[in-house]
Each structure stands twice: as C-alpha cells, then as structure tokens.
Amino acid sequence: MEILKTKDAAELLSVSQTTIKRWAAMFPDFFPKNRFGHYTFSEQQISLLSHIKDRINHGEPLESIQLTDSNEKQMSMSPQDPLHPTDVEPLQDILSRIHYIERTLDQKADEVVMIQLLQQREELEDLRIMIKQLAATLEPMQGSKGNALTSNEASHPVTTARLPSPPRKRGLLRSFFFL
C-alpha cells in the first residue's frame, strides 16, 4: 500500500494542492493529518478524493457530499428526499414573515427619511425668515450711514476711513496662515 503526499495526490487527480487540502479539511474523519500536521493519503483515500472530484465535476457542491464509513469506506451522497408537505408550510410561513418584516423595515426607513426632510425644510424656512429680518434691520442702518455718522463711527474715525475701500482678496492659504 503506497502512501502519497498532498503534492502527489494533487498531481494524480490533476487538481491543485490547495484543492486537495480543502477537500481533506472538509472530511477530517476520512483524511486525518500525521503527527507533523500534514496530510498523507492511502489508496482508499485517493479513491475517496477521486469520488469527491467526480461529484464536484457533476455540479454538486462540496457541502452536500457525504462520505460513509463502512468496512470498505464506501462513498455515497446524502439522500435528498423531497420535502414533506408538512415541512413546506412552516418554511412558507417563515418566508412570508421575513418578507413582511422587510416591507415594514422599508416603510419605516421611508418614514424616517420623510421626517428628516420635513425638519430640514422647517430649519431652512426659519433661516430664510431670519435672513429677511436681518436684511430689513440692515437696510435702515445703511441708508442713514450716508447722512450722518453713528455714535460708534464718531468715536472711531479710523474705522470709518477703512470701510469704504473694498477688502483685498487673498489666496485661500494666506487667509488661513496670515491674518
């Protein structure tokens, strides 16, 4: 009886070593590791790997393949019995509940977004009203400015001399670093 390493088994089955390791890890009862943590394969184990490869090539997922342990270590697939009529009803009930929960979650999320939009609109309207009020209070002040100096301007004549000239535009970086 010849014992093969993972590399040899991979070459024999024409798959990668990683694939062999993945298959062996999926069935640890059939493919134990040696004391050094490496897989070694006997002829029977190679035939099991070959059976796994055939099943996967026929389109079956690795998770559905089951190996049975008998005297000859025969391979078999897990029986895929059709669901009993009594099993379908609870599944349908669970699925309908899941769909109901998803719909209610979507509805709640939409309601939250609508409430946030309404709050933002109210805040914007409050800001518009505040801006109009500020503009209304500034207009009389600007109109009287041309006629006479206010008490603050009279006490600080230097500030009034600087205000009429437009401020010089600076670059963005200069405005941050130089005052």
PDB file of C-alpha atoms in Angstrom:
ATOM      1  CA  MET A   1       0.000   0.000   0.000  1.00  0.00           C
ATOM      2  CA  GLU A   2       1.561   3.244  -1.148  1.00  0.00           C
ATOM      3  CA  ILE A   3       1.223   6.444   0.903  1.00  0.00           C
ATOM      4  CA  LEU A   4       1.086   9.669  -1.098  1.00  0.00           C
ATOM      5  CA  LYS A   5       1.737  13.233  -0.022  1.00  0.00           C
ATOM      6  CA  THR A   6      -0.584  16.122  -0.880  1.00  0.00           C
ATOM      7  CA  LYS A   7       1.553  17.131  -3.863  1.00  0.00           C
ATOM      8  CA  ASP A   8       1.479  13.611  -5.317  1.00  0.00           C
ATOM      9  CA  ALA A   9      -2.277  13.263  -4.771  1.00  0.00           C
ATOM     10  CA  ALA A  10      -2.847  16.628  -6.454  1.00  0.00           C
ATOM     11  CA  GLU A  11      -0.789  15.591  -9.485  1.00  0.00           C
ATOM     12  CA  LEU A  12      -2.561  12.236  -9.664  1.00  0.00           C
ATOM     13  CA  LEU A  13      -6.031  13.853  -9.635  1.00  0.00           C
ATOM     14  CA  SER A  14      -4.999  16.874 -11.752  1.00  0.00           C
ATOM     15  CA  VAL A  15      -6.067  19.455  -9.192  1.00  0.00           C
ATOM     16  CA  SER A  16      -4.135  21.915  -7.051  1.00  0.00           C
ATOM     17  CA  GLN A  17      -2.671  21.090  -3.669  1.00  0.00           C
ATOM     18  CA  THR A  18      -4.954  23.698  -2.108  1.00  0.00           C
ATOM     19  CA  THR A  19      -7.983  21.880  -3.509  1.00  0.00           C
ATOM     20  CA  ILE A  20      -6.814  18.584  -2.024  1.00  0.00           C
ATOM     21  CA  LYS A  21      -6.251  20.263   1.344  1.00  0.00           C
ATOM     22  CA  ARG A  22      -9.707  21.876   1.201  1.00  0.00           C
ATOM     23  CA  TRP A  23     -11.368  18.542   0.421  1.00  0.00           C
ATOM     24  CA  ALA A  24      -9.428  16.788   3.174  1.00  0.00           C
ATOM     25  CA  ALA A  25     -10.279  19.529   5.670  1.00  0.00           C
ATOM     26  CA  MET A  26     -13.957  19.144   4.798  1.00  0.00           C
ATOM     27  CA  PHE A  27     -13.831  15.462   5.795  1.00  0.00           C
ATOM     28  CA  PRO A  28     -11.371  15.277   8.718  1.00  0.00           C
ATOM     29  CA  ASP A  29     -12.656  11.843   9.795  1.00  0.00           C
ATOM     30  CA  PHE A  30     -11.596  10.319   6.480  1.00  0.00           C
ATOM     31  CA  PHE A  31      -8.385  12.303   5.984  1.00  0.00           C
ATOM     32  CA  PRO A  32      -6.504  12.683   9.258  1.00  0.00           C
ATOM     33  CA  LYS A  33      -3.225  14.579   9.484  1.00  0.00           C
ATOM     34  CA  ASN A  34       0.007  12.960  10.543  1.00  0.00           C
ATOM     35  CA  ARG A  35       1.903  13.992  13.662  1.00  0.00           C
ATOM     36  CA  PHE A  36       3.558  16.844  11.743  1.00  0.00           C
ATOM     37  CA  GLY A  37       0.215  18.286  10.625  1.00  0.00           C
ATOM     38  CA  HIS A  38       0.467  17.090   7.013  1.00  0.00           C
ATOM     39  CA  TYR A  39      -1.992  15.033   5.035  1.00  0.00           C
ATOM     40  CA  THR A  40      -0.912  11.635   3.719  1.00  0.00           C
ATOM     41  CA  PHE A  41      -3.172   9.580   1.513  1.00  0.00           C
ATOM     42  CA  SER A  42      -3.570   5.836   1.131  1.00  0.00           C
ATOM     43  CA  GLU A  43      -5.061   4.160  -1.947  1.00  0.00           C
ATOM     44  CA  GLN A  44      -8.504   4.099  -0.339  1.00  0.00           C
ATOM     45  CA  GLN A  45      -8.256   7.791   0.496  1.00  0.00           C
ATOM     46  CA  ILE A  46      -7.183   8.553  -3.091  1.00  0.00           C
ATOM     47  CA  SER A  47     -10.300   6.746  -4.308  1.00  0.00           C
ATOM     48  CA  LEU A  48     -12.379   8.881  -1.905  1.00  0.00           C
ATOM     49  CA  LEU A  49     -10.739  12.026  -3.299  1.00  0.00           C
ATOM     50  CA  SER A  50     -11.432  10.802  -6.816  1.00  0.00           C
ATOM     51  CA  HIS A  51     -15.076  10.254  -5.885  1.00  0.00           C
ATOM     52  CA  ILE A  52     -15.266  13.796  -4.460  1.00  0.00           C
ATOM     53  CA  LYS A  53     -13.745  15.173  -7.663  1.00  0.00           C
ATOM     54  CA  ASP A  54     -16.281  13.279  -9.812  1.00  0.00           C
ATOM     55  CA  ARG A  55     -19.202  14.580  -7.753  1.00  0.00           C
ATOM     56  CA  ILE A  56     -17.943  18.173  -7.961  1.00  0.00           C
ATOM     57  CA  ASN A  57     -17.418  17.823 -11.720  1.00  0.00           C
ATOM     58  CA  HIS A  58     -21.062  16.758 -11.992  1.00  0.00           C
ATOM     59  CA  GLY A  59     -22.059  20.083 -10.397  1.00  0.00           C
ATOM     60  CA  GLU A  60     -22.696  19.040  -6.836  1.00  0.00           C
ATOM     61  CA  PRO A  61     -21.485  21.385  -4.091  1.00  0.00           C
ATOM     62  CA  LEU A  62     -18.790  20.104  -1.767  1.00  0.00           C
ATOM     63  CA  GLU A  63     -21.001  20.708   1.268  1.00  0.00           C
ATOM     64  CA  SER A  64     -23.660  18.253   0.060  1.00  0.00           C
ATOM     65  CA  ILE A  65     -21.237  15.360  -0.424  1.00  0.00           C
ATOM     66  CA  GLN A  66     -21.212  12.907   2.452  1.00  0.00           C
ATOM     67  CA  LEU A  67     -18.820  10.015   2.842  1.00  0.00           C
ATOM     68  CA  THR A  68     -19.927   6.992   4.872  1.00  0.00           C
ATOM     69  CA  ASP A  69     -17.632   4.931   6.995  1.00  0.00           C
ATOM     70  CA  SER A  70     -18.136   1.191   6.489  1.00  0.00           C
ATOM     71  CA  ASN A  71     -15.765  -1.752   6.213  1.00  0.00           C
ATOM     72  CA  GLU A  72     -14.858  -0.752   2.668  1.00  0.00           C
ATOM     73  CA  LYS A  73     -15.392   3.017   3.276  1.00  0.00           C
ATOM     74  CA  GLN A  74     -17.971   3.219   0.532  1.00  0.00           C
ATOM     75  CA  MET A  75     -18.949   6.589  -0.801  1.00  0.00           C
ATOM     76  CA  SER A  76     -22.495   7.811  -1.008  1.00  0.00           C
ATOM     77  CA  MET A  77     -24.364  11.017  -1.472  1.00  0.00           C
ATOM     78  CA  SER A  78     -26.647  12.401   1.177  1.00  0.00           C
ATOM     79  CA  PRO A  79     -30.181  11.423   0.314  1.00  0.00           C
ATOM     80  CA  GLN A  80     -32.057  14.411  -0.953  1.00  0.00           C
ATOM     81  CA  ASP A  81     -35.578  13.447  -0.057  1.00  0.00           C
ATOM     82  CA  PRO A  82     -38.214  15.808  -1.307  1.00  0.00           C
ATOM     83  CA  LEU A  83     -39.650  17.946   1.433  1.00  0.00           C
ATOM     84  CA  HIS A  84     -42.691  16.514   3.071  1.00  0.00           C
ATOM     85  CA  PRO A  85     -45.835  18.595   2.606  1.00  0.00           C
ATOM     86  CA  THR A  86     -45.811  19.347   6.321  1.00  0.00           C
ATOM     87  CA  ASP A  87     -42.268  20.764   6.017  1.00  0.00           C
ATOM     88  CA  VAL A  88     -43.242  23.190   3.256  1.00  0.00           C
ATOM     89  CA  GLU A  89     -45.871  25.020   5.308  1.00  0.00           C
ATOM     90  CA  PRO A  90     -43.511  26.163   8.096  1.00  0.00           C
ATOM     91  CA  LEU A  91     -40.967  27.264   5.501  1.00  0.00           C
ATOM     92  CA  GLN A  92     -43.595  29.259   3.635  1.00  0.00           C
ATOM     93  CA  ASP A  93     -44.724  30.798   6.916  1.00  0.00           C
ATOM     94  CA  ILE A  94     -41.151  31.806   7.770  1.00  0.00           C
ATOM     95  CA  LEU A  95     -40.578  33.237   4.302  1.00  0.00           C
ATOM     96  CA  SER A  96     -43.797  35.247   4.435  1.00  0.00           C
ATOM     97  CA  ARG A  97     -42.812  36.619   7.845  1.00  0.00           C
ATOM     98  CA  ILE A  98     -39.389  37.593   6.516  1.00  0.00           C
ATOM     99  CA  HIS A  99     -40.983  39.400   3.559  1.00  0.00           C
ATOM    100  CA  TYR A 100     -43.396  41.175   5.912  1.00  0.00           C
ATOM    101  CA  ILE A 101     -40.524  42.307   8.146  1.00  0.00           C
ATOM    102  CA  GLU A 102     -38.564  43.542   5.131  1.00  0.00           C
ATOM    103  CA  ARG A 103     -41.553  45.544   3.890  1.00  0.00           C
ATOM    104  CA  THR A 104     -42.153  47.114   7.301  1.00  0.00           C
ATOM    105  CA  LEU A 105     -38.457  47.976   7.621  1.00  0.00           C
ATOM    106  CA  ASP A 106     -38.521  49.663   4.207  1.00  0.00           C
ATOM    107  CA  GLN A 107     -41.648  51.554   5.194  1.00  0.00           C
ATOM    108  CA  LYS A 108     -40.111  52.700   8.492  1.00  0.00           C
ATOM    109  CA  ALA A 109     -36.937  53.804   6.726  1.00  0.00           C
ATOM    110  CA  ASP A 110     -39.008  55.830   4.267  1.00  0.00           C
ATOM    111  CA  GLU A 111     -40.923  57.435   7.138  1.00  0.00           C
ATOM    112  CA  VAL A 112     -37.693  58.386   8.914  1.00  0.00           C
ATOM    113  CA  VAL A 113     -36.320  59.981   5.759  1.00  0.00           C
ATOM    114  CA  MET A 114     -39.553  61.929   5.239  1.00  0.00           C
ATOM    115  CA  ILE A 115     -39.463  63.238   8.825  1.00  0.00           C
ATOM    116  CA  GLN A 116     -35.840  64.301   8.422  1.00  0.00           C
ATOM    117  CA  LEU A 117     -36.674  66.102   5.165  1.00  0.00           C
ATOM    118  CA  LEU A 118     -39.561  67.942   6.796  1.00  0.00           C
ATOM    119  CA  GLN A 119     -37.362  69.003   9.705  1.00  0.00           C
ATOM    120  CA  GLN A 120     -34.681  70.257   7.343  1.00  0.00           C
ATOM    121  CA  ARG A 121     -37.257  72.213   5.332  1.00  0.00           C
ATOM    122  CA  GLU A 122     -38.548  73.842   8.533  1.00  0.00           C
ATOM    123  CA  GLU A 123     -34.992  74.760   9.538  1.00  0.00           C
ATOM    124  CA  LEU A 124     -34.332  76.251   6.095  1.00  0.00           C
ATOM    125  CA  GLU A 125     -37.541  78.278   6.262  1.00  0.00           C
ATOM    126  CA  ASP A 126     -36.571  79.576   9.729  1.00  0.00           C
ATOM    127  CA  LEU A 127     -33.184  80.590   8.338  1.00  0.00           C
ATOM    128  CA  ARG A 128     -34.825  82.382   5.395  1.00  0.00           C
ATOM    129  CA  ILE A 129     -37.071  84.339   7.760  1.00  0.00           C
ATOM    130  CA  MET A 130     -34.071  85.226   9.931  1.00  0.00           C
ATOM    131  CA  ILE A 131     -32.114  86.437   6.883  1.00  0.00           C
ATOM    132  CA  LYS A 132     -35.064  88.595   5.779  1.00  0.00           C
ATOM    133  CA  GLN A 133     -35.281  90.114   9.276  1.00  0.00           C
ATOM    134  CA  LEU A 134     -31.549  90.841   9.302  1.00  0.00           C
ATOM    135  CA  ALA A 135     -31.748  92.397   5.855  1.00  0.00           C
ATOM    136  CA  ALA A 136     -34.679  94.551   6.980  1.00  0.00           C
ATOM    137  CA  THR A 137     -32.737  95.819  10.013  1.00  0.00           C
ATOM    138  CA  LEU A 138     -29.574  96.452   7.986  1.00  0.00           C
ATOM    139  CA  GLU A 139     -31.255  98.481   5.237  1.00  0.00           C
ATOM    140  CA  PRO A 140     -32.200 101.420   7.509  1.00  0.00           C
ATOM    141  CA  MET A 141     -28.728 101.386   9.022  1.00  0.00           C
ATOM    142  CA  GLN A 142     -27.091 101.549   5.596  1.00  0.00           C
ATOM    143  CA  GLY A 143     -29.433 104.287   4.431  1.00  0.00           C
ATOM    144  CA  SER A 144     -28.671 106.509   7.427  1.00  0.00           C
ATOM    145  CA  LYS A 145     -24.974 105.842   7.157  1.00  0.00           C
ATOM    146  CA  GLY A 146     -24.568 108.137   4.202  1.00  0.00           C
ATOM    147  CA  ASN A 147     -26.252 111.049   6.013  1.00  0.00           C
ATOM    148  CA  ALA A 148     -24.673 111.048   9.443  1.00  0.00           C
ATOM    149  CA  LEU A 149     -22.171 109.065  11.451  1.00  0.00           C
ATOM    150  CA  THR A 150     -23.490 106.876  14.212  1.00  0.00           C
ATOM    151  CA  SER A 151     -22.152 107.178  17.731  1.00  0.00           C
ATOM    152  CA  ASN A 152     -19.716 104.278  17.212  1.00  0.00           C
ATOM    153  CA  GLU A 153     -18.384 105.714  13.972  1.00  0.00           C
ATOM    154  CA  ALA A 154     -17.950 109.134  15.541  1.00  0.00           C
ATOM    155  CA  SER A 155     -15.874 107.713  18.368  1.00  0.00           C
ATOM    156  CA  HIS A 156     -13.678 105.692  15.957  1.00  0.00           C
ATOM    157  CA  PRO A 157     -12.952 107.781  12.858  1.00  0.00           C
ATOM    158  CA  VAL A 158     -10.138 105.439  11.750  1.00  0.00           C
ATOM    159  CA  THR A 159     -12.540 102.531  11.196  1.00  0.00           C
ATOM    160  CA  THR A 160     -14.833 104.589   9.005  1.00  0.00           C
ATOM    161  CA  ALA A 161     -11.925 105.564   6.799  1.00  0.00           C
ATOM    162  CA  ARG A 162     -11.065 101.905   6.141  1.00  0.00           C
ATOM    163  CA  LEU A 163     -14.567 100.642   5.477  1.00  0.00           C
ATOM    164  CA  PRO A 164     -15.351 102.313   2.135  1.00  0.00           C
ATOM    165  CA  SER A 165     -12.458 100.612   0.329  1.00  0.00           C
ATOM    166  CA  PRO A 166     -13.239  97.028  -0.667  1.00  0.00           C
ATOM    167  CA  PRO A 167     -11.132  94.404   1.111  1.00  0.00           C
ATOM    168  CA  ARG A 168      -8.256  92.939  -0.847  1.00  0.00           C
ATOM    169  CA  LYS A 169      -8.808  89.315  -1.868  1.00  0.00           C
ATOM    170  CA  ARG A 170      -6.237  86.882  -0.601  1.00  0.00           C
ATOM    171  CA  GLY A 171      -5.482  83.372  -1.552  1.00  0.00           C
ATOM    172  CA  LEU A 172      -7.061  80.630   0.485  1.00  0.00           C
ATOM    173  CA  LEU A 173      -3.812  79.559   2.156  1.00  0.00           C
ATOM    174  CA  ARG A 174      -2.888  83.144   3.060  1.00  0.00           C
ATOM    175  CA  SER A 175      -6.215  83.683   4.736  1.00  0.00           C
ATOM    176  CA  PHE A 176      -5.570  80.678   6.969  1.00  0.00           C
ATOM    177  CA  PHE A 177      -1.982  81.406   7.903  1.00  0.00           C
ATOM    178  CA  PHE A 178      -1.671  85.197   7.778  1.00  0.00           C
ATOM    179  CA  LEU A 179      -4.161  87.479   9.459  1.00  0.00           C
TER     180      LEU A 179
END
